[in-house]
Structures are given as structure tokens and as C-alpha cells.
Amino acid sequence: MIDTNDSVNSYSMNCGITLEAFMFQSFWSHLKHRHRFWRYAVRTERESIAYIQSLDLKGTTVLDIGANRGVFTYWLSQCVGSSGNVVAFEAQPELKETIQEVERMFKLTNVDLRMTALSDACGTTTFNRAYAGHGGGSIETDSSEHIESETIEVETTTLDTIKDSLPRPIQFIKCDVEGHEDSVFKGATQLLSEDKPVILVEIHECAVPSIADQLHQLGYSGSFIAGSQQFPISDFNSQPYRKDGEVHRNYIFEFTA
């Protein structure tokens, strides 16, 4: 039998820190993650997380495309439960440790993390970002809300290429890839046609018509939530955004054909 105290002591010694410092560091990390989850649920992404929680996702497979620091990964994991699966995709290698820490701390045993970018082709491409882990980083050069200061090379694949490695069917997709949505969906036409998952995707204002048309051709109808009401996607230009100067929001697409 492994002595937990000995294991913790050994780990802290190997890291070159005292047990007290290690315990404080772990507690502080747990608190930061918990606060981030709470902040997104009650403020930053209140409508989107409430919408996800309203769906019957227990025991299903869902995708988190653009997992970043694992906030939606966490909430999706809670929604699908121990009998479900969350497959999370993240392109930035520095965020692997952060997401794995979330998995460990909150016992997310139903998460399958894949460190790759999704696109419409397999290979490598340039990823633009302001700094490592930045939420506005993207394959698209003009999508970030901040000036890019560095680029990295990332691996790309398509959902259609890897669909047979996923637990099927896919019931729900959350997609936040900062302007690269059209390429992600181009690389997923077979999967979308076969599984018909509900899609929650962040889209910048200028791209709404093209993404809506792209998904409409696959049998999807779009809408969005503003305040406490759900509007058809045709109203995207008539409803205010949450903040002044904001030009993006999350849109819901459901298969209706």
C-alpha cells in the first residue's frame, strides 16, 4: 500500500519546495481554478453555460474545441457525468499542464485531452498569439483582439480524419477558435452530417452570415441568447452585445432539416 503522506513529501522534495509550500501552492491553484469556473458561470459566459446545463447531455460524448484553460471542459465534464465523454482540443502546448491540473484537481476522469488544432487539413501551421496561453490566439492572423507578439508552429487535423477515434455519436460541440470556425466545420462535414450534434460557437460579427450559411447547407438553423431571450440568427445585427465595443458572441446551431 502506498503511503500518501510519503508520496506528497517525496514529490515536494523532488520539486525543491517544502511540504507546507507545496500544500499552499496546491490550495491556491485549486482556488484560482474554482474562482475561474464560478466567474464564467455567473458572469463571463453566463448564458452559454446555463444553456449547456439545460441540455440533456448525461452519458453522451461532447467536444470542447479550443479548450484554453479548461473552463468549458470542466462544465461539460459535470454535464455528461461519469458515463459520458469530453474530448478537449487545444493547440497551445503550454496549456497542457493547466488542463491536466484541472483534470487532476477536480477528478475529471471523463476527459480526453488532445493537444492539436482542428482545421480543414492535416499538417502544421502558424499560430498567432499575444503570449503563451492567450485566449485570443488563433491560426487566423487578423482575429485576435490584441496585437500578436509571437508565433508558434502547431499540428492540425480535421474532425473527419479522427472521427473514428472518437466515442460516437457526438451530441454537442463547443467551438471557440477565434476566427477559424469555417475551417473547423469544413473539416467536419461528414461528422456533422452523420451525428448532427448541437453546436455552440463563438463568431465575430463579420463572419456570422458566412458561418450561418455554411451550417445551413448541412441542415442547421442558428440562434443566439441575449439577456434572457433566444433570438433567430437573422437578428444578430439588431441585438446589442454584452459590452460596448464587443463584436462577437456565442451562437447556437441545431440540426432542423
mmCIF file of N, CA and C in Angstrom, residues 11-12 17-28:
data_model
loop_
_atom_site.group_PDB
_atom_site.id
_atom_site.type_symbol
_atom_site.label_atom_id
_atom_site.label_comp_id
_atom_site.label_asym_id
_atom_site.label_seq_id
_atom_site.Cartn_x
_atom_site.Cartn_y
_atom_site.Cartn_z
ATOM 1 N N TYR A 11 7.269 14.083 -3.428
ATOM 2 C CA TYR A 11 7.016 14.988 -4.554
ATOM 3 C C TYR A 11 7.512 16.397 -4.240
ATOM 4 N N SER A 12 7.208 16.872 -3.030
ATOM 5 C CA SER A 12 7.618 18.231 -2.672
ATOM 6 C C SER A 12 9.133 18.344 -2.605
ATOM 7 N N ILE A 17 10.763 22.169 -2.907
ATOM 8 C CA ILE A 17 9.986 23.050 -2.040
ATOM 9 C C ILE A 17 9.569 22.281 -0.796
ATOM 10 N N THR A 18 9.242 23.009 0.262
ATOM 11 C CA THR A 18 8.801 22.366 1.490
ATOM 12 C C THR A 18 7.386 21.823 1.319
ATOM 13 N N LEU A 19 7.016 20.902 2.196
ATOM 14 C CA LEU A 19 5.671 20.345 2.155
ATOM 15 C C LEU A 19 4.634 21.439 2.359
ATOM 16 N N GLU A 20 4.916 22.382 3.283
ATOM 17 C CA GLU A 20 3.968 23.464 3.544
ATOM 18 C C GLU A 20 3.777 24.333 2.302
ATOM 19 N N ALA A 21 4.880 24.631 1.619
ATOM 20 C CA ALA A 21 4.795 25.446 0.400
ATOM 21 C C ALA A 21 4.046 24.703 -0.693
ATOM 22 N N PHE A 22 4.287 23.390 -0.779
ATOM 23 C CA PHE A 22 3.596 22.583 -1.781
ATOM 24 C C PHE A 22 2.093 22.566 -1.523
ATOM 25 N N MET A 23 1.702 22.385 -0.256
ATOM 26 C CA MET A 23 0.286 22.342 0.089
ATOM 27 C C MET A 23 -0.379 23.690 -0.171
ATOM 28 N N PHE A 24 0.314 24.790 0.157
ATOM 29 C CA PHE A 24 -0.241 26.120 -0.091
ATOM 30 C C PHE A 24 -0.390 26.360 -1.588
ATOM 31 N N GLN A 25 0.637 25.951 -2.352
ATOM 32 C CA GLN A 25 0.596 26.118 -3.805
ATOM 33 C C GLN A 25 -0.581 25.359 -4.402
ATOM 34 N N SER A 26 -0.813 24.135 -3.942
ATOM 35 C CA SER A 26 -1.925 23.326 -4.440
ATOM 36 C C SER A 26 -3.266 23.956 -4.071
ATOM 37 N N PHE A 27 -3.371 24.416 -2.827
ATOM 38 C CA PHE A 27 -4.607 25.063 -2.381
ATOM 39 C C PHE A 27 -4.887 26.312 -3.210
ATOM 40 N N TRP A 28 -3.857 27.123 -3.458
ATOM 41 C CA TRP A 28 -4.026 28.362 -4.206
ATOM 42 C C TRP A 28 -4.426 28.072 -5.651
#
